[in-house]
Every structure is written in C-alpha cells, then in structure tokens.
Amino acid sequence: LLLGLTVPAVRALNNGLARTPPMGWLNWERYRCNTDCKNDPYNCISADLFLSMAQHLITDGYFDVGYEYVNIDDCWMERQRGPDGLLVPNPELFPEGVDGLAKKIHAMGLKIGIYEDYGTKTCGGFPGTKGHVDDDVNLFAKWGIDSLKLDGCYDNVTDFPVGYPLVTKALNATGRPILYSCSWPAYIRNKDTIPYGDIAENCNLWRNYGDISDSWGSVQAIINWFGDNHGNLAAYAAPGSWNDPDMLLIGDYGLSEEQSKTQMALWAMMSAPLYMSNDLRNIRQWQKDILLNQEVIAVNQDPMGKAGVRVWQQDKKHYEYWTRPLADGSYAVV
C-alpha cells in the first residue's frame, strides 16, 4: 500500500526544536547492542546505564554547558511486537518500561531520546516501524519521548521520500515536540542525488555518512568527506535543521588529546549535533575539559546557525583551514 502513497502536501516538521545543534549523550558507539546484563551489568544498555549517564550530565557540569539529551539507540525492545501490535521494551533492560525511565530522566531536568527504523526491522533485527508509523509515534509521545532517531535499514531508499515525511506528519499530529533525527541521506549511494531541501523540511538533523568508529581514521574520513562536499551540505544547515557527522568519540579509546581537540573543533565548525558516546563514569580530566570547553561550544551553538566550510587544504592528511561566520559579524577559524 505504501507504493501508492504520495508525500503529504503539508509536510514540514513543525516542532520549534533544535534552533541550535542538540547536545547530549548517545549509547551506540560505546555500548552498541550489549543486552547481556547477566554477565556484563556495568556495560549493558539497561535503564541503570542511562540513569547513570544522566546523573553524570548533571553532577559533572555537562548539563550546565548545554548537554541535555540522553538517547537510547538500537536493541532496546523485544524481538516481537505485543499482541496489540505495539512495541515492547525489553523488561530485563527496562523493568519499569521506557516511560518509567523517561519520568526519571525528566525529573532530573533532562530529555530522553529513542531509536527506531523506517524499515521492516531495525539494523539490529528488532521490529521496524514500517506499517506501524502512527502507532509507534503515538506510543513514543505517550511515553514522554523527546527525540526520535529513525534509521533506514531493511528498506529501499526509493521509499524514503515518502516514508520519512510520513513520520514527520505523524510527529506533528502528536502535538508533542519530538526532535526528529533522520538517516535518509546516509543510505543514498549517489550523494549528488540527495534531496537535501526535502530532508531539511522534514528533519531536525540527518546523518550524511556511515557510522563513526573509535579511531582517528574514521574521524578523518568524515572530516574529509564534509570538506569535499560542503557545497551540498552547508547551505542546508540552519536553526532547526542540521547535518550530523555522528557521535563525539572524546572519552573513548581511539583518539589522542590533539585528535580529540580536532574532532571537537571541527564538529563545532560544522554546526553538528554534539552527542557524546562514552563512559562518563570513567573519563580523563583532559577529555572532560575538551567536552566542556565553553568557547568551542559557543561556536557550535552560535544562533546564526551557518555551517563552516573548508576553504583551503594542502592534502588530506596534514594542513587545512575552515571558517565559519558568526552572529556577531566575526568568524571562527580552525
């Protein structure tokens, strides 16, 4: 039936959110799909993990400088929908349900995000939202969800121009402001054909590139790709809509201090979401200092919302310059 649908005439996302790039914490890069709480209770993706990270956002100063979202990624649910057709949180991971976790996150003054996939299954093989869009979005709103990351596994990219706006329409209909993160462009192989205008109308942020991994090589590849393609990207960054080069690795294992500074600086220049994926319970002071650098965060959060671009490069491994115009008429330079 989806093949016969057309994109809704009124499709623009209307939530008033992400006027500056969102900031927070996301479990995926560090913890992946670790659901083995019996053998690895400290690192499994349970409610306890998310509550612990939320507490560190508050007590360690992250919330004070803008980090406010605590985001659940893939593998949070049961392998099958319930008898009523609704998604069911894994009770071993979330004994009080996702709504119970959301209440505790909100009581701290933070926001909570969740993951789904527009396809028939998530990337981890759990139930996708295709054919269940209204039910799933209404359920998330009922639970008090503040952000939805919608992946694109187990679907055809030709369905995306209908599917992602279909979710936009459903989110608008809930009446609850829910930040909408799309993976729409990340799955399109011919990057010159990506409809960034439509994506920016329907999504608050969008993943452009493959998943980041805990290495300098991965960070460098993303920086080079964004630098090479800034003509297709920077024009669409604006309050309410942002390119997303993926998570901050600072606090993990793969980056040196200087490499960590580079990622933080370039993510700020690109007007990127600042979503940490690390263990805030065990983080070195120099890593924390980078993540809490208020001058760099101020560039990222500049209200004009213009993305920086690479203006000169000697080669892809050594020297380059990026500039970004700021609301006060000055420029940030890296």
CSV table of N, CA and C in Angstrom, one decimal, residues 72-220:
chain,number,residue,atom,x,y,z
A,72,ILE,N,18.6,6.7,23.8
A,72,ILE,CA,18.7,5.2,23.6
A,72,ILE,C,18.8,4.9,22.2
A,73,ASP,N,19.7,4.0,21.8
A,73,ASP,CA,19.8,3.6,20.4
A,73,ASP,C,19.2,2.2,20.2
A,74,ASP,N,19.6,1.4,19.3
A,74,ASP,CA,19.0,0.2,18.9
A,74,ASP,C,19.1,-0.9,20.0
A,75,CYS,N,18.2,-1.9,19.9
A,75,CYS,CA,18.2,-3.1,20.7
A,75,CYS,C,17.5,-2.9,22.1
A,76,TRP,N,16.7,-1.9,22.2
A,76,TRP,CA,16.0,-1.7,23.5
A,76,TRP,C,14.8,-2.5,23.6
A,77,MET,N,14.3,-3.1,22.6
A,77,MET,CA,12.9,-3.7,22.6
A,77,MET,C,13.0,-5.2,22.4
A,78,GLU,N,11.8,-5.8,22.6
A,78,GLU,CA,11.7,-7.2,22.4
A,78,GLU,C,11.7,-7.5,20.9
A,79,ARG,N,12.0,-8.8,20.6
A,79,ARG,CA,12.1,-9.2,19.1
A,79,ARG,C,10.8,-9.2,18.4
A,80,GLN,N,9.7,-9.3,19.1
A,80,GLN,CA,8.4,-9.3,18.5
A,80,GLN,C,7.5,-8.2,19.1
A,81,ARG,N,6.6,-7.7,18.4
A,81,ARG,CA,5.6,-6.7,18.9
A,81,ARG,C,4.7,-7.5,19.8
A,82,GLY,N,4.0,-6.7,20.7
A,82,GLY,CA,3.0,-7.4,21.5
A,82,GLY,C,1.7,-7.8,20.8
A,83,PRO,N,0.8,-8.5,21.5
A,83,PRO,CA,-0.4,-8.9,20.9
A,83,PRO,C,-1.3,-7.7,20.3
A,84,ASP,N,-1.1,-6.5,20.9
A,84,ASP,CA,-1.8,-5.4,20.4
A,84,ASP,C,-1.1,-4.7,19.2
A,85,GLY,N,0.0,-5.3,18.8
A,85,GLY,CA,0.8,-4.7,17.7
A,85,GLY,C,1.8,-3.6,18.1
A,86,LEU,N,1.9,-3.3,19.4
A,86,LEU,CA,2.7,-2.2,19.8
A,86,LEU,C,4.1,-2.8,20.2
A,87,LEU,N,5.1,-1.9,20.1
A,87,LEU,CA,6.5,-2.2,20.6
A,87,LEU,C,6.5,-2.5,22.0
A,88,VAL,N,7.4,-3.4,22.4
A,88,VAL,CA,7.5,-3.8,23.8
A,88,VAL,C,9.0,-3.6,24.3
A,89,PRO,N,9.2,-2.8,25.3
A,89,PRO,CA,10.6,-2.7,25.8
A,89,PRO,C,11.0,-4.0,26.4
A,90,ASN,N,12.3,-4.3,26.3
A,90,ASN,CA,12.9,-5.5,26.9
A,90,ASN,C,12.8,-5.3,28.4
A,91,PRO,N,12.0,-6.2,29.1
A,91,PRO,CA,11.8,-6.0,30.5
A,91,PRO,C,13.0,-6.2,31.4
A,92,GLU,N,14.0,-7.0,30.9
A,92,GLU,CA,15.2,-7.1,31.6
A,92,GLU,C,16.1,-5.9,31.6
A,93,LEU,N,16.0,-5.1,30.5
A,93,LEU,CA,16.7,-3.9,30.4
A,93,LEU,C,16.0,-2.7,31.0
A,94,PHE,N,14.7,-2.7,30.9
A,94,PHE,CA,13.8,-1.6,31.4
A,94,PHE,C,12.7,-2.2,32.2
A,95,PRO,N,13.0,-2.6,33.4
A,95,PRO,CA,11.9,-3.2,34.2
A,95,PRO,C,10.7,-2.3,34.5
A,96,GLU,N,10.9,-1.0,34.5
A,96,GLU,CA,9.8,0.0,34.7
A,96,GLU,C,9.4,0.6,33.3
A,97,GLY,N,9.8,-0.1,32.3
A,97,GLY,CA,9.4,0.4,30.9
A,97,GLY,C,10.2,1.7,30.5
A,98,VAL,N,10.1,2.0,29.3
A,98,VAL,CA,10.7,3.2,28.8
A,98,VAL,C,10.0,4.5,29.4
A,99,ASP,N,8.8,4.4,29.6
A,99,ASP,CA,8.0,5.5,30.2
A,99,ASP,C,8.5,5.7,31.6
A,100,GLY,N,8.8,4.7,32.3
A,100,GLY,CA,9.3,4.8,33.7
A,100,GLY,C,10.7,5.5,33.7
A,101,LEU,N,11.5,5.1,32.8
A,101,LEU,CA,12.8,5.7,32.6
A,101,LEU,C,12.7,7.2,32.3
A,102,ALA,N,11.8,7.5,31.3
A,102,ALA,CA,11.5,8.9,30.9
A,102,ALA,C,11.1,9.8,32.0
A,103,LYS,N,10.3,9.3,32.9
A,103,LYS,CA,9.9,10.1,34.1
A,103,LYS,C,11.1,10.4,35.0
A,104,LYS,N,12.0,9.5,35.1
A,104,LYS,CA,13.2,9.8,36.0
A,104,LYS,C,14.1,10.7,35.3
A,105,ILE,N,14.3,10.6,34.0
A,105,ILE,CA,15.1,11.5,33.2
A,105,ILE,C,14.6,12.9,33.3
A,106,HIS,N,13.3,13.0,33.1
A,106,HIS,CA,12.6,14.3,33.1
A,106,HIS,C,12.7,14.9,34.5
A,107,ALA,N,12.7,14.1,35.5
A,107,ALA,CA,12.8,14.6,36.9
A,107,ALA,C,14.1,15.3,37.2
A,108,MET,N,15.1,14.9,36.4
A,108,MET,CA,16.5,15.5,36.5
A,108,MET,C,16.6,16.8,35.7
A,109,GLY,N,15.5,17.1,34.9
A,109,GLY,CA,15.6,18.3,34.1
A,109,GLY,C,16.2,18.0,32.7
A,110,LEU,N,16.3,16.7,32.3
A,110,LEU,CA,16.9,16.3,31.1
A,110,LEU,C,15.8,15.8,30.1
A,111,LYS,N,16.2,15.5,28.9
A,111,LYS,CA,15.3,15.0,27.9
A,111,LYS,C,15.8,13.6,27.4
A,112,ILE,N,14.9,12.8,26.9
A,112,ILE,CA,15.2,11.4,26.6
A,112,ILE,C,14.9,11.2,25.1
A,113,GLY,N,15.8,10.4,24.4
A,113,GLY,CA,15.6,10.1,23.0
A,113,GLY,C,15.5,8.6,22.9
A,114,ILE,N,14.9,8.2,21.8
A,114,ILE,CA,14.7,6.7,21.5
A,114,ILE,C,15.0,6.5,20.0
A,115,TYR,N,15.2,5.2,19.6
A,115,TYR,CA,15.6,4.8,18.3
A,115,TYR,C,14.5,3.9,17.7
A,116,GLU,N,14.3,4.1,16.4
A,116,GLU,CA,13.5,3.2,15.6
A,116,GLU,C,14.1,3.2,14.2
A,117,ASP,N,13.5,2.5,13.3
A,117,ASP,CA,14.0,2.3,11.9
A,117,ASP,C,12.7,2.3,11.0
A,118,TYR,N,12.8,3.1,9.9
A,118,TYR,CA,11.7,3.1,9.0
A,118,TYR,C,11.4,1.8,8.3
A,119,GLY,N,12.4,0.9,8.2
A,119,GLY,CA,12.2,-0.3,7.5
A,119,GLY,C,11.4,-1.3,8.3
A,120,THR,N,11.4,-2.6,7.8
A,120,THR,CA,10.6,-3.6,8.4
A,120,THR,C,11.3,-4.1,9.7
A,121,LYS,N,12.6,-3.9,9.8
A,121,LYS,CA,13.4,-4.2,11.0
A,121,LYS,C,14.4,-3.1,11.3
A,122,THR,N,14.9,-3.0,12.5
A,122,THR,CA,16.0,-2.2,12.8
A,122,THR,C,17.3,-2.8,12.3
A,123,CYS,N,18.4,-2.0,12.4
A,123,CYS,CA,19.6,-2.6,11.9
A,123,CYS,C,20.1,-3.8,12.8
A,124,GLY,N,19.6,-3.8,14.0
A,124,GLY,CA,19.9,-5.0,14.9
A,124,GLY,C,18.9,-6.1,14.8
A,125,GLY,N,17.9,-6.0,13.9
A,125,GLY,CA,17.0,-7.1,13.7
A,125,GLY,C,15.7,-7.0,14.6
A,126,PHE,N,15.5,-5.9,15.2
A,126,PHE,CA,14.3,-5.7,16.0
A,126,PHE,C,13.1,-5.1,15.2
A,127,PRO,N,11.9,-5.1,15.7
A,127,PRO,CA,10.8,-4.7,14.8
A,127,PRO,C,11.0,-3.2,14.3
A,128,GLY,N,10.8,-3.0,13.0
A,128,GLY,CA,10.9,-1.7,12.5
A,128,GLY,C,9.5,-1.0,12.5
A,129,THR,N,9.4,0.2,12.0
A,129,THR,CA,8.2,1.0,12.2
A,129,THR,C,7.4,1.0,10.9
A,130,LYS,N,7.9,0.4,9.8
A,130,LYS,CA,7.1,0.4,8.6
A,130,LYS,C,5.8,-0.3,8.7
A,131,GLY,N,4.7,0.3,8.4
A,131,GLY,CA,3.4,-0.2,8.6
A,131,GLY,C,2.8,0.0,9.9
A,132,HIS,N,3.6,0.7,10.8
A,132,HIS,CA,3.2,0.9,12.2
A,132,HIS,C,3.5,2.4,12.6
A,133,VAL,N,3.6,3.3,11.6
A,133,VAL,CA,4.1,4.6,11.9
A,133,VAL,C,3.3,5.3,13.0
A,134,ASP,N,2.0,5.4,12.8
A,134,ASP,CA,1.1,6.1,13.7
A,134,ASP,C,1.2,5.5,15.1
A,135,ASP,N,1.1,4.2,15.1
A,135,ASP,CA,1.1,3.5,16.4
A,135,ASP,C,2.4,3.8,17.2
A,136,ASP,N,3.5,3.7,16.5
A,136,ASP,CA,4.8,3.8,17.2
A,136,ASP,C,5.0,5.3,17.6
A,137,VAL,N,4.7,6.2,16.7
A,137,VAL,CA,4.9,7.6,17.1
A,137,VAL,C,4.0,8.0,18.2
A,138,ASN,N,2.8,7.6,18.2
A,138,ASN,CA,1.9,7.9,19.3
A,138,ASN,C,2.3,7.3,20.6
A,139,LEU,N,2.9,6.1,20.5
A,139,LEU,CA,3.4,5.4,21.7
A,139,LEU,C,4.6,6.2,22.3
A,140,PHE,N,5.5,6.6,21.4
A,140,PHE,CA,6.6,7.4,21.9
A,140,PHE,C,6.1,8.7,22.6
A,141,ALA,N,5.2,9.3,22.0
A,141,ALA,CA,4.6,10.6,22.6
A,141,ALA,C,4.0,10.2,24.0
A,142,LYS,N,3.3,9.1,24.1
A,142,LYS,CA,2.7,8.7,25.3
A,142,LYS,C,3.7,8.5,26.4
A,143,TRP,N,4.8,7.9,26.0
A,143,TRP,CA,5.9,7.6,26.9
A,143,TRP,C,6.7,8.8,27.4
A,144,GLY,N,6.5,9.9,26.7
A,144,GLY,CA,7.2,11.2,27.1
A,144,GLY,C,8.5,11.3,26.3
A,145,ILE,N,8.7,10.7,25.2
A,145,ILE,CA,9.9,10.8,24.4
A,145,ILE,C,10.1,12.2,23.9
A,146,ASP,N,11.3,12.6,23.9
A,146,ASP,CA,11.7,14.0,23.4
A,146,ASP,C,12.4,14.0,22.1
A,147,SER,N,13.0,12.9,21.7
A,147,SER,CA,13.7,12.8,20.4
A,147,SER,C,13.6,11.4,19.8
A,148,LEU,N,13.5,11.4,18.5
A,148,LEU,CA,13.4,10.1,17.8
A,148,LEU,C,14.5,10.1,16.7
A,149,LYS,N,15.3,9.0,16.8
A,149,LYS,CA,16.3,8.8,15.8
A,149,LYS,C,15.7,7.6,14.9
A,150,LEU,N,15.6,7.9,13.6
A,150,LEU,CA,14.9,6.9,12.7
A,150,LEU,C,15.9,6.5,11.6
A,151,ASP,N,16.3,5.2,11.8
A,151,ASP,CA,17.3,4.7,10.9
A,151,ASP,C,16.7,4.2,9.6
A,152,GLY,N,17.5,3.6,8.7
A,152,GLY,CA,17.0,3.2,7.4
A,152,GLY,C,17.3,1.8,6.9
A,153,CYS,N,17.6,0.9,7.8
A,153,CYS,CA,17.9,-0.5,7.5
A,153,CYS,C,16.6,-1.2,7.0
A,154,TYR,N,16.8,-2.3,6.3
A,154,TYR,CA,15.7,-3.1,5.9
A,154,TYR,C,14.6,-2.4,5.2
A,155,ASP,N,15.0,-1.5,4.3
A,155,ASP,CA,14.0,-0.7,3.5
A,155,ASP,C,14.8,-0.3,2.2
A,156,ASN,N,14.0,0.1,1.2
A,156,ASN,CA,14.5,0.5,-0.1
A,156,ASN,C,14.6,2.1,-0.1
A,157,VAL,N,15.7,2.6,-0.5
A,157,VAL,CA,15.9,4.1,-0.4
A,157,VAL,C,14.8,4.8,-1.3
A,158,THR,N,14.2,4.1,-2.3
A,158,THR,CA,13.2,4.7,-3.1
A,158,THR,C,11.9,5.0,-2.3
A,159,ASP,N,11.8,4.3,-1.1
A,159,ASP,CA,10.7,4.6,-0.2
A,159,ASP,C,10.9,5.8,0.7
A,160,PHE,N,12.1,6.2,0.8
A,160,PHE,CA,12.4,7.3,1.8
A,160,PHE,C,11.7,8.6,1.5
A,161,PRO,N,11.6,9.0,0.3
A,161,PRO,CA,10.9,10.3,0.1
A,161,PRO,C,9.4,10.3,0.5
A,162,VAL,N,8.8,9.1,0.7
A,162,VAL,CA,7.5,9.0,1.2
A,162,VAL,C,7.6,8.7,2.7
A,163,GLY,N,8.4,7.8,3.1
A,163,GLY,CA,8.5,7.2,4.5
A,163,GLY,C,8.9,8.2,5.5
A,164,TYR,N,10.0,8.9,5.3
A,164,TYR,CA,10.4,9.9,6.3
A,164,TYR,C,9.5,11.0,6.5
A,165,PRO,N,8.9,11.6,5.4
A,165,PRO,CA,7.9,12.7,5.6
A,165,PRO,C,6.6,12.1,6.3
A,166,LEU,N,6.3,10.8,6.0
A,166,LEU,CA,5.1,10.2,6.7
A,166,LEU,C,5.3,10.3,8.2
A,167,VAL,N,6.5,10.0,8.7
A,167,VAL,CA,6.8,10.1,10.1
A,167,VAL,C,6.8,11.5,10.6
A,168,THR,N,7.3,12.5,9.8
A,168,THR,CA,7.1,13.9,10.1
A,168,THR,C,5.7,14.3,10.4
A,169,LYS,N,4.8,13.8,9.5
A,169,LYS,CA,3.4,14.1,9.6
A,169,LYS,C,2.8,13.5,10.9
A,170,ALA,N,3.2,12.3,11.2
A,170,ALA,CA,2.8,11.6,12.4
A,170,ALA,C,3.3,12.3,13.7
A,171,LEU,N,4.5,12.8,13.7
A,171,LEU,CA,5.1,13.5,14.8
A,171,LEU,C,4.4,14.8,15.0
A,172,ASN,N,4.1,15.6,13.9
A,172,ASN,CA,3.3,16.8,14.1
A,172,ASN,C,2.0,16.5,14.7
A,173,ALA,N,1.4,15.4,14.3
A,173,ALA,CA,0.0,15.1,14.8
A,173,ALA,C,-0.1,14.8,16.3
A,174,THR,N,1.1,14.4,16.9
A,174,THR,CA,1.0,14.1,18.3
A,174,THR,C,0.8,15.3,19.2
A,175,GLY,N,1.2,16.4,18.7
A,175,GLY,CA,1.2,17.7,19.5
A,175,GLY,C,2.3,17.8,20.5
A,176,ARG,N,3.2,16.7,20.5
A,176,ARG,CA,4.3,16.8,21.4
A,176,ARG,C,5.6,17.1,20.6
A,177,PRO,N,6.4,18.1,21.1
A,177,PRO,CA,7.6,18.4,20.4
A,177,PRO,C,8.6,17.3,20.6
A,178,ILE,N,8.9,16.6,19.5
A,178,ILE,CA,9.8,15.5,19.5
A,178,ILE,C,10.9,15.8,18.4
A,179,LEU,N,12.1,15.9,18.8
A,179,LEU,CA,13.2,16.1,17.9
A,179,LEU,C,13.3,15.0,16.9
A,180,TYR,N,13.5,15.2,15.7
A,180,TYR,CA,13.5,14.2,14.6
A,180,TYR,C,14.8,14.1,13.9
A,181,SER,N,15.5,13.0,14.2
A,181,SER,CA,16.8,12.7,13.5
A,181,SER,C,16.6,11.6,12.5
A,182,CYS,N,17.0,11.9,11.2
A,182,CYS,CA,16.8,11.0,10.1
A,182,CYS,C,18.1,10.5,9.6
A,183,SER,N,18.0,9.3,9.1
A,183,SER,CA,19.2,8.7,8.4
A,183,SER,C,19.0,8.6,6.9
A,184,TRP,N,18.0,9.4,6.4
A,184,TRP,CA,17.6,9.4,5.0
A,184,TRP,C,18.8,9.5,4.0
A,185,PRO,N,19.7,10.6,4.1
A,185,PRO,CA,20.8,10.7,3.1
A,185,PRO,C,21.9,9.7,3.3
A,186,ALA,N,22.1,9.1,4.5
A,186,ALA,CA,23.2,8.2,4.7
A,186,ALA,C,23.2,6.9,3.9
A,187,TYR,N,22.0,6.5,3.5
A,187,TYR,CA,21.8,5.3,2.7
A,187,TYR,C,21.8,5.5,1.2
A,188,ILE,N,21.8,6.7,0.7
A,188,ILE,CA,21.8,7.0,-0.7
A,188,ILE,C,23.2,7.0,-1.2
A,189,ARG,N,23.5,6.1,-2.1
A,189,ARG,CA,24.9,5.9,-2.6
A,189,ARG,C,25.4,7.1,-3.5
A,190,ASN,N,24.5,7.5,-4.4
A,190,ASN,CA,24.9,8.7,-5.2
A,190,ASN,C,24.6,9.9,-4.5
A,191,LYS,N,25.6,10.5,-3.8
A,191,LYS,CA,25.4,11.6,-2.9
A,191,LYS,C,24.9,12.9,-3.7
A,192,ASP,N,25.2,12.9,-5.0
A,192,ASP,CA,24.7,14.1,-5.8
A,192,ASP,C,23.2,14.1,-6.0
A,193,THR,N,22.5,13.0,-5.7
A,193,THR,CA,21.1,12.9,-5.9
A,193,THR,C,20.3,13.1,-4.6
A,194,ILE,N,21.0,13.4,-3.5
A,194,ILE,CA,20.3,13.6,-2.2
A,194,ILE,C,19.4,14.8,-2.2
A,195,PRO,N,18.1,14.7,-1.9
A,195,PRO,CA,17.2,15.9,-1.9
A,195,PRO,C,17.3,16.6,-0.6
A,196,TYR,N,18.4,17.3,-0.4
A,196,TYR,CA,18.6,18.0,0.9
A,196,TYR,C,17.5,19.0,1.3
A,197,GLY,N,16.9,19.6,0.2
A,197,GLY,CA,15.8,20.6,0.5
A,197,GLY,C,14.7,19.9,1.2
A,198,ASP,N,14.3,18.7,0.7
A,198,ASP,CA,13.2,18.0,1.3
A,198,ASP,C,13.5,17.5,2.6
A,199,ILE,N,14.8,17.0,2.8
A,199,ILE,CA,15.2,16.5,4.1
A,199,ILE,C,15.2,17.5,5.1
A,200,ALA,N,15.7,18.7,4.8
A,200,ALA,CA,15.7,19.8,5.7
A,200,ALA,C,14.3,20.3,6.1
A,201,GLU,N,13.3,20.1,5.3
A,201,GLU,CA,12.0,20.4,5.6
A,201,GLU,C,11.4,19.4,6.6
A,202,ASN,N,11.8,18.2,6.6
A,202,ASN,CA,11.2,17.2,7.3
A,202,ASN,C,11.9,16.7,8.6
A,203,CYS,N,13.2,17.0,8.7
A,203,CYS,CA,14.0,16.5,9.8
A,203,CYS,C,14.8,17.6,10.5
A,204,ASN,N,15.0,17.5,11.8
A,204,ASN,CA,15.8,18.4,12.5
A,204,ASN,C,17.3,18.2,12.3
A,205,LEU,N,17.6,17.0,12.1
A,205,LEU,CA,19.0,16.6,11.8
A,205,LEU,C,19.0,15.3,11.0
A,206,TRP,N,20.1,15.1,10.3
A,206,TRP,CA,20.2,14.0,9.4
A,206,TRP,C,21.6,13.5,9.3
A,207,ARG,N,21.8,12.2,9.3
A,207,ARG,CA,23.0,11.5,9.2
A,207,ARG,C,23.4,11.5,7.7
A,208,ASN,N,24.6,12.0,7.3
A,208,ASN,CA,25.0,12.1,5.9
A,208,ASN,C,25.9,10.9,5.5
A,209,TYR,N,26.6,10.3,6.5
A,209,TYR,CA,27.7,9.4,6.2
A,209,TYR,C,27.6,8.2,7.0
A,210,GLY,N,28.5,7.2,6.8
A,210,GLY,CA,28.4,5.9,7.6
A,210,GLY,C,28.7,6.1,9.0
A,211,ASP,N,28.5,5.1,9.8
A,211,ASP,CA,28.7,5.2,11.3
A,211,ASP,C,30.2,5.5,11.6
A,212,ILE,N,30.3,6.3,12.6
A,212,ILE,CA,31.7,6.6,13.1
A,212,ILE,C,32.1,5.4,13.9
A,213,SER,N,33.5,5.2,14.0
A,213,SER,CA,34.1,4.2,14.8
A,213,SER,C,35.2,4.8,15.6
A,214,ASP,N,35.6,4.1,16.6
A,214,ASP,CA,36.5,4.7,17.6
A,214,ASP,C,38.0,4.7,17.1
A,215,SER,N,38.2,5.6,16.1
A,215,SER,CA,39.6,5.7,15.5
A,215,SER,C,39.7,7.0,14.9
A,216,TRP,N,41.0,7.5,14.8
A,216,TRP,CA,41.3,8.7,14.2
A,216,TRP,C,41.0,8.6,12.7
A,217,GLY,N,41.2,7.5,12.1
A,217,GLY,CA,41.0,7.3,10.7
A,217,GLY,C,39.5,7.5,10.3
A,218,SER,N,38.6,7.1,11.2
A,218,SER,CA,37.2,7.3,11.0
A,218,SER,C,36.8,8.8,11.1
A,219,VAL,N,37.4,9.4,12.1
A,219,VAL,CA,37.1,10.9,12.2
A,219,VAL,C,37.6,11.6,11.0
A,220,GLN,N,38.9,11.3,10.6
A,220,GLN,CA,39.5,12.0,9.5
A,220,GLN,C,38.7,11.8,8.2
